[in-house]
Short mmCIF file of C-alpha atoms in Angstrom, two decimals:
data_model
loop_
_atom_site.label_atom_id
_atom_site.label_comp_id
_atom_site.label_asym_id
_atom_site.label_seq_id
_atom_site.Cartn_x
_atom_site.Cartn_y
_atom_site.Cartn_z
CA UNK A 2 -0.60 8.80 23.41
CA UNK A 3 0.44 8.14 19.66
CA UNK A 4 0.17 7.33 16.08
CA UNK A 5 3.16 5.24 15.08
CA UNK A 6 4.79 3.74 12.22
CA UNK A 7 7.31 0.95 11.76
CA UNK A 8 9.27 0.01 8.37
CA UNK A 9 8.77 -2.99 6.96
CA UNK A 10 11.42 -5.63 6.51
CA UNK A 11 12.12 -7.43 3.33
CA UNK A 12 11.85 -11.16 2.69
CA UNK A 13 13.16 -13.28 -0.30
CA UNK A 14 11.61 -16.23 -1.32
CA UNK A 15 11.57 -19.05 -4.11
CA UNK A 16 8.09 -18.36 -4.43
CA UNK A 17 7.76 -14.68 -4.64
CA UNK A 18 7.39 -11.67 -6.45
CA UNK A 19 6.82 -7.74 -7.30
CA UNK A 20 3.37 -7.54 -6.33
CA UNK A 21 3.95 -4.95 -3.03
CA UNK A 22 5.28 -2.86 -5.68
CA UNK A 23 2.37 -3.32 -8.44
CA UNK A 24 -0.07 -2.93 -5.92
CA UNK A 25 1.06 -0.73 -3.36
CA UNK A 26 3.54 1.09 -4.49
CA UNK A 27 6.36 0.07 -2.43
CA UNK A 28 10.26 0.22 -3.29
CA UNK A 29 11.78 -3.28 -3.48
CA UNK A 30 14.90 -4.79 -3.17
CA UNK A 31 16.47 -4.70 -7.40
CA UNK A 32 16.19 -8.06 -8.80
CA UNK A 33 14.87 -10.21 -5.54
CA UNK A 34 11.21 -12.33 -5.57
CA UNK A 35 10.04 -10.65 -2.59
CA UNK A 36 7.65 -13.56 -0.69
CA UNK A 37 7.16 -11.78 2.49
CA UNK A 38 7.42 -8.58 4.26
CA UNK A 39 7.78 -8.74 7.69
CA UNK A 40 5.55 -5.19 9.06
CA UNK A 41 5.43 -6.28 13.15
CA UNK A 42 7.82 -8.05 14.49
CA UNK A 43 10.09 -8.73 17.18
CA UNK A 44 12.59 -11.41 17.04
CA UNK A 45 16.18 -11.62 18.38
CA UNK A 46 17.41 -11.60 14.48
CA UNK A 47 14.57 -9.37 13.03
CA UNK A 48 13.21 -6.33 14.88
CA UNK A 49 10.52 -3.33 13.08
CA UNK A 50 12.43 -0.09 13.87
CA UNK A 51 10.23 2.71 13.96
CA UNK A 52 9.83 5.69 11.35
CA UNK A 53 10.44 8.62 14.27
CA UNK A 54 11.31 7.17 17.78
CA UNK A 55 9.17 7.51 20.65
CA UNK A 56 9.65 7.47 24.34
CA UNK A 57 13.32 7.68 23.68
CA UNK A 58 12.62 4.31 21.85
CA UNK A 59 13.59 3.53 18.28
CA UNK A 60 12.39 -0.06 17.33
CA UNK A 61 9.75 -2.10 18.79
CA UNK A 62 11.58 -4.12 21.16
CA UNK A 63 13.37 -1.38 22.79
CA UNK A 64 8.99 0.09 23.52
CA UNK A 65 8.39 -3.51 24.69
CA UNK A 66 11.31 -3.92 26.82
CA UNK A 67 11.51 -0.34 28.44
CA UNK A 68 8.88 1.93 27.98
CA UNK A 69 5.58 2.34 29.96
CA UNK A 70 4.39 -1.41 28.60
CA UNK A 71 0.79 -1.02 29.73
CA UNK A 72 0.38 2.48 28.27
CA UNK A 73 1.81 1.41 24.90
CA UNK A 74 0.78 -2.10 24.71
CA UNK A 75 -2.13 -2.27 27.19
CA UNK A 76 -3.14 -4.17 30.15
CA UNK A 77 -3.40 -7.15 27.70
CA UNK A 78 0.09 -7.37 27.27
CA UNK A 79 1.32 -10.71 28.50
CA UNK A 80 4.36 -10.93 30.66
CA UNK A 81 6.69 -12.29 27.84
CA UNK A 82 10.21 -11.50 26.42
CA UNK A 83 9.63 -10.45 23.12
CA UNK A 84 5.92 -8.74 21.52
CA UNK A 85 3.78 -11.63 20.80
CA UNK A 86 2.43 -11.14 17.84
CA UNK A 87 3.93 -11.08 13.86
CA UNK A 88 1.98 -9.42 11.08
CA UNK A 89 3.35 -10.56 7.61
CA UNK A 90 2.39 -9.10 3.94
CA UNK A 91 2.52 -12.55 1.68
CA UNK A 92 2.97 -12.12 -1.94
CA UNK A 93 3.02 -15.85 -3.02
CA UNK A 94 3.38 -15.80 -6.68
CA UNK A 95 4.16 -19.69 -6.81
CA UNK A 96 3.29 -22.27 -4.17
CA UNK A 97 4.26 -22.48 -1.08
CA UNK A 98 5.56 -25.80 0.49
CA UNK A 99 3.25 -28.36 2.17
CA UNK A 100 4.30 -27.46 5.98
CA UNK A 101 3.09 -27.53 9.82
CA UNK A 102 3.72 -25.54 12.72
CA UNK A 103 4.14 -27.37 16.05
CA UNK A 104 1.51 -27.19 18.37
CA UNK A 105 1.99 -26.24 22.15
CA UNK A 106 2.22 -30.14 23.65
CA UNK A 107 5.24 -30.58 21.16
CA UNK A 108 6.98 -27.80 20.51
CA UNK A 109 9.54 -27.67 23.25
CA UNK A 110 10.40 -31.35 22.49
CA UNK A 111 10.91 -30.78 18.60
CA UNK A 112 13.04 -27.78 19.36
CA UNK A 113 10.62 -25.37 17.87
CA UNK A 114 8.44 -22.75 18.47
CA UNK A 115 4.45 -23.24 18.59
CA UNK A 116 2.65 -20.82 15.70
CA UNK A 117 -1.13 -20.52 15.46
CA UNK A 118 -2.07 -17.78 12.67
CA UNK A 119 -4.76 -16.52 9.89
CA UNK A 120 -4.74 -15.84 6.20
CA UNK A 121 -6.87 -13.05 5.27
CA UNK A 122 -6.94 -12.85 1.53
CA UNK A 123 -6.39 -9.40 0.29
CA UNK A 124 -6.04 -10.51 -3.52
CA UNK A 125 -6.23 -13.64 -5.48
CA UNK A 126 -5.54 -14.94 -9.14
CA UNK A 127 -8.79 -16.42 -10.95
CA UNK A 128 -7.11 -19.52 -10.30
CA UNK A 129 -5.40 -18.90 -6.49
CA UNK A 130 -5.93 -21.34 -3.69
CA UNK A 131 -4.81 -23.03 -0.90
CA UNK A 132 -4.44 -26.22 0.90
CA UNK A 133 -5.37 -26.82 4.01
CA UNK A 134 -5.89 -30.44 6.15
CA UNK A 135 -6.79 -33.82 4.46
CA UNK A 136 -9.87 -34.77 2.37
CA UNK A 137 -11.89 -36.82 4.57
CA UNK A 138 -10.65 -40.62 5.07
CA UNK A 139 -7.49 -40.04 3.90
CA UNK A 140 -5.42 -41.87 7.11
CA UNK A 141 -1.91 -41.01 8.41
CA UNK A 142 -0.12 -44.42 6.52
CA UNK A 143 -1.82 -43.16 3.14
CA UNK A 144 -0.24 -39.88 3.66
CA UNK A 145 3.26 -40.94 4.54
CA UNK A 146 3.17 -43.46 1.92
CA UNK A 147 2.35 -40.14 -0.53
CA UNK A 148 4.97 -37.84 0.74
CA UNK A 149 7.64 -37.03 -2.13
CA UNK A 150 5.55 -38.62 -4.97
CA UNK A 151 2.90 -37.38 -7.60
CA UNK A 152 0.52 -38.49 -5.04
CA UNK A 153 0.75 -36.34 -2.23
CA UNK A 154 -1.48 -33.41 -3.72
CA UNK A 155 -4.60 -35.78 -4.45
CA UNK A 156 -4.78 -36.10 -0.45
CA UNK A 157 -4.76 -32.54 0.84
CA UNK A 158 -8.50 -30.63 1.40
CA UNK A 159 -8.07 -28.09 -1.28
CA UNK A 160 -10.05 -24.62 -1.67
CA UNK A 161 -10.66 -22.18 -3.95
CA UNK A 162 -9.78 -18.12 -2.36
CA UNK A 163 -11.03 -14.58 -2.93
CA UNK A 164 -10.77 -11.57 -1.90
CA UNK A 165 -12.26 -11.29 1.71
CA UNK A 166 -11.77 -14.68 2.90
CA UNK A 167 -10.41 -15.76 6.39
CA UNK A 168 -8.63 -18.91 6.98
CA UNK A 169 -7.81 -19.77 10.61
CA UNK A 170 -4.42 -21.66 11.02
CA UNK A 171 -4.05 -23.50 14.32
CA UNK A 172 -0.64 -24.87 15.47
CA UNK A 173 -1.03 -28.74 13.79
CA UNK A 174 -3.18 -27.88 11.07
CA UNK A 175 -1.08 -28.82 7.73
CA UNK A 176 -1.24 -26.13 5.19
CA UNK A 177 0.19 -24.64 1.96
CA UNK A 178 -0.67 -21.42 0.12
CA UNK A 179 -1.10 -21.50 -4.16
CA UNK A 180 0.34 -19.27 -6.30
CA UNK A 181 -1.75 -16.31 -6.93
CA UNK A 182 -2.82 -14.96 -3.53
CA UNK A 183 -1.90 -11.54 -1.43
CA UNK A 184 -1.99 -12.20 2.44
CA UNK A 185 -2.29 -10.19 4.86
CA UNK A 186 -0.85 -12.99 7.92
CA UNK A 187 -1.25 -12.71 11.51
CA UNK A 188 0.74 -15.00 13.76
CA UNK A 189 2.22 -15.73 17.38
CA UNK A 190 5.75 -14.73 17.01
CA UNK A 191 7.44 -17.83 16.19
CA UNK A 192 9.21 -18.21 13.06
CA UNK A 193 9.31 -21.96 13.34
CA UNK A 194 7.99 -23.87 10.35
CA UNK A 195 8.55 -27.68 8.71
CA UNK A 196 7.98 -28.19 5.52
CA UNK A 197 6.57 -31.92 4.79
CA UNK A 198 6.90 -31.77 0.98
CA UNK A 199 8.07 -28.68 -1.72
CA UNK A 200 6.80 -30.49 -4.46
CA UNK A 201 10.28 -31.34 -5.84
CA UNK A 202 10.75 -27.71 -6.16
CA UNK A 203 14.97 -27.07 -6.24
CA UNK A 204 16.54 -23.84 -5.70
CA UNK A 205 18.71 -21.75 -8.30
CA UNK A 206 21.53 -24.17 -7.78
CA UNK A 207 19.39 -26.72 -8.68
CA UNK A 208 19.07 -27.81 -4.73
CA UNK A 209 16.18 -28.83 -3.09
CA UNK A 210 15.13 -27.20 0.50
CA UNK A 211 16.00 -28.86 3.52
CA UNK A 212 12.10 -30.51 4.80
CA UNK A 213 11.42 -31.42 8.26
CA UNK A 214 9.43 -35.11 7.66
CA UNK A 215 9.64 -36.63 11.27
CA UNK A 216 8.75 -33.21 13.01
CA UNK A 217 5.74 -32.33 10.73
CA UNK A 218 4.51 -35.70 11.40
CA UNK A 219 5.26 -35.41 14.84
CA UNK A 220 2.99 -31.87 14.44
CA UNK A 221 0.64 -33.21 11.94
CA UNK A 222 -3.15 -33.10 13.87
CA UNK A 223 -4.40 -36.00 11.77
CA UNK A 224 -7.74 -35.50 13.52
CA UNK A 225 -8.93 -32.24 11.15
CA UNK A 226 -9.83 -33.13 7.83
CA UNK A 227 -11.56 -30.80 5.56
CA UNK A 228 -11.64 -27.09 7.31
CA UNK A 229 -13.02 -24.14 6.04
CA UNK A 230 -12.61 -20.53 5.63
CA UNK A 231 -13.71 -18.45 9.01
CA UNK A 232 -17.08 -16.81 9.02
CA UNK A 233 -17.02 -13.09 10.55
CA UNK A 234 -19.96 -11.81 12.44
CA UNK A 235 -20.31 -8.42 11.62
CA UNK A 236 -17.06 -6.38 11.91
CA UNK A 237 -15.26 -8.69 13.71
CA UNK A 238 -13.72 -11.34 12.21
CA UNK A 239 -11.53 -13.65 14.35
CA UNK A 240 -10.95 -13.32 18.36
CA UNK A 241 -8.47 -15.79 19.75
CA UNK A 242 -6.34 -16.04 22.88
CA UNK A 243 -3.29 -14.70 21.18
CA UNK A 244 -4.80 -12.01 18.26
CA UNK A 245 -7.87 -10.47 17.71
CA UNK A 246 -8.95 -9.13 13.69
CA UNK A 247 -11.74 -6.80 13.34
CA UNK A 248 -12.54 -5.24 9.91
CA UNK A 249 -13.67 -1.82 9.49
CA UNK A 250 -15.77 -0.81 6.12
CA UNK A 251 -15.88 3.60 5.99
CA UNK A 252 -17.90 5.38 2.69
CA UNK A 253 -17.37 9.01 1.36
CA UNK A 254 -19.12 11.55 3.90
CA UNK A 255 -18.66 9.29 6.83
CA UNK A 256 -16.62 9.37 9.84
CA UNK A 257 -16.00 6.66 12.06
CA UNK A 258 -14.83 7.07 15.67
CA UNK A 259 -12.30 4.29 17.61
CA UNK A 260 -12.50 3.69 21.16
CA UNK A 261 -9.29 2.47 22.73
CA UNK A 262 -10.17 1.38 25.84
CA UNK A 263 -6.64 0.76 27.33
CA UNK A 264 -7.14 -3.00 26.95
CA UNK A 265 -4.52 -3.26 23.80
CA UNK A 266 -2.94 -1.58 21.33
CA UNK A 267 -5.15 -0.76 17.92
CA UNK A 268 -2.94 -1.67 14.74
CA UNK A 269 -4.68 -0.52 11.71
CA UNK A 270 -4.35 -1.78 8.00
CA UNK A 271 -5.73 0.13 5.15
CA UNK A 272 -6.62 -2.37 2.60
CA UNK A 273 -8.31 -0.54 0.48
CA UNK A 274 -8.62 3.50 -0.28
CA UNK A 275 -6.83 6.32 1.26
CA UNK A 276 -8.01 8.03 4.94
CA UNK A 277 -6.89 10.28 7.19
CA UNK A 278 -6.47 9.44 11.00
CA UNK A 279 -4.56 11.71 14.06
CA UNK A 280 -1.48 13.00 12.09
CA UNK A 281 -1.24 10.32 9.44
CA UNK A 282 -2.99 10.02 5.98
CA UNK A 283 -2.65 6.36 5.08
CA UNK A 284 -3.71 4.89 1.82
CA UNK A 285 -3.81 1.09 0.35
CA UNK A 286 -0.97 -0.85 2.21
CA UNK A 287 0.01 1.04 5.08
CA UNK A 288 -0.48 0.93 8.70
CA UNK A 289 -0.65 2.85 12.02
CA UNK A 290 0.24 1.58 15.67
CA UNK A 291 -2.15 3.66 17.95
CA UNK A 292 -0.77 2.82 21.67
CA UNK A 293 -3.72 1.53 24.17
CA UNK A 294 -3.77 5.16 25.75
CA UNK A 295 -4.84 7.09 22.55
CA UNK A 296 -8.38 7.43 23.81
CA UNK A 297 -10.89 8.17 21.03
CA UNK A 298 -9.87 9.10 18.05
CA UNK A 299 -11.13 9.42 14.41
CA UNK A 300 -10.80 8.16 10.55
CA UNK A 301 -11.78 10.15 8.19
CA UNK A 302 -12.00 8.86 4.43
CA UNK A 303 -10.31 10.77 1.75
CA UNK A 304 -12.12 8.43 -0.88
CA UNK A 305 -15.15 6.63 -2.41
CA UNK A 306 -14.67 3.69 0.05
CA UNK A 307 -11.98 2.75 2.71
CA UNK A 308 -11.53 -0.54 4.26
CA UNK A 309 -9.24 -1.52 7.34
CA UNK A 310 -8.22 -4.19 9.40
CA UNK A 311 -7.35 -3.90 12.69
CA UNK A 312 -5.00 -6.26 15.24
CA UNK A 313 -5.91 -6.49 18.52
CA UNK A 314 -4.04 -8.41 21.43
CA UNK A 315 -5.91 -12.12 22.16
CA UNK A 316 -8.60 -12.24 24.45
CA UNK A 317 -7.45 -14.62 27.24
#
């Protein structure tokens, strides 16, 4: 039974920024456009190590790999090498490129890694968006023939973001974030992504980045124009087989209880205002990893209004 904590691991990008700092406080790399910040994750090159270890553990993969996996993880955890899951701060401060992540059917012949995820949009710019699929009609010829030219934007569903909203990501769906928007990003742990078009963006040697044409279009579902942003129901806001998000609103003079049921693991994201839960006090921007045999436990606000997201392991 425990409350942990894992540091977060630091990202460059073309198209980042300060904003982790401006908003939440947090110390940056000097000098670098910070675009993501990696706050779950277990990969082979990238692990979270934890703040204090715990079961004689000090980073996630060592918990996942030999400690008590149902006690920590819960009886949802899925037989795998590697945690399943990747939870990602986004601070896009410029566009991102136009990209795809390959679906299941394809990804073992591509040479990638399959990568459904969501966008929840914890702050946007007046004039932040996103793109997301095709306008309706627009055919697969029309859009190769646009890729690389002036053309290309004209043909991809565009929408307008704010605070709040959810945008579901499955593997195929083509996508790229605007400038303007804070993410918080959860994702099966793949890190494999081609980029389709960057918009003619070059690098600081005047480079462009490598894109991955043939494999986007290979990935492409051409079949799912126009989506839109998800539409909770009640506190829960998006159950799927690999992640669950729930979304927790507390006021001043409230306390709200948590039942952790043994199914999975309850990681917590304060989003907004400070509150106390087990041994932590957590404000705007941090987290807490309560293991699947907590039990019941409590947060407490410490002001006006506290909001909190929560990941869950998928629902099979």
């Amino acid at each position: 039974m425990a409350f942990l904590s894992f540091h977060p691991i630091y990202h460059e990008k073309i198209w980042g920024g300060d904003n982790l700092n401006k908003i939440y406080g947090r110390e940056l790399p000097e000098g670098k456009k910070i675009g993501e910040s990696w706050e779950l994750v277990d990969r082979s090159d990238d692990g979270s190590k934890l703040l204090e270890s715990y079961a004689g553990c000090d980073n996630l993969h060592a918990l996942w790999e030999h400690a008590d996996k149902e006690k920590i993880f819960g009886r949802r955890a899925p037989d795998t090498e590697r945690f399943p899951i990747l939870l990602k701060l986004l601070d896009a401060q410029d566009k991102l490129s136009v990209q795809v992540h390959p679906p299941i059917a394809k990804a073992a012949e591509l040479g990638g890694e399959p990568k459904t995820e969501m966008w929840y949009f914890l702050g946007t710019e007046d004039d932040a968006l996103i793109y997301v699929g095709l306008k309706k009609g627009v055919t697969r010829k029309q859009f190769e023939e646009a890729i690389g030219t002036p053309a290309l934007p004209d043909l991809l569903h565009t929408l307008k973001t704010n605070p709040g909203d959810v945008m579901f990501l499955p593997s195929g769906r083509l996508h790229a974030i605007g400038g303007g928007n804070l993410i918080f990003e959860v994702q099966q742990n793949s890190d494999t992504t081609y980029r389709v078009d960057d918009w003619s963006r070059v690098d600081d040697d005047g480079k462009p980045r490598e894109l991955h044409v043939e494999k986007s279009l290979a990935s492409i579902d051409f079949d799912d124009p126009e989506p839109y942003f998800c539409q909770p129901h009640g506190e829960r806001i998006l159950e799927t087989p690999y992640f669950c998000l729930y979304q927790t609103e507390i006021y001043e003079g409230e306390q709200r209880s948590w039942i952790s049921d043994g199914e999975s693991f309850q990681y917590h994201m304060v989003t907004e205002g400070e509150v106390e839960v087990g041994d932590r006090k957590l404000k705007a921007g941090e987290h807490v990893f309560v293991t699947a045999d907590q039990g019941d436990y409590d947060f407490k606000p410490l002001s006006e209004g506290v909001r909190i997201l929560t990941v869950l392991l998928g629902k099979k």
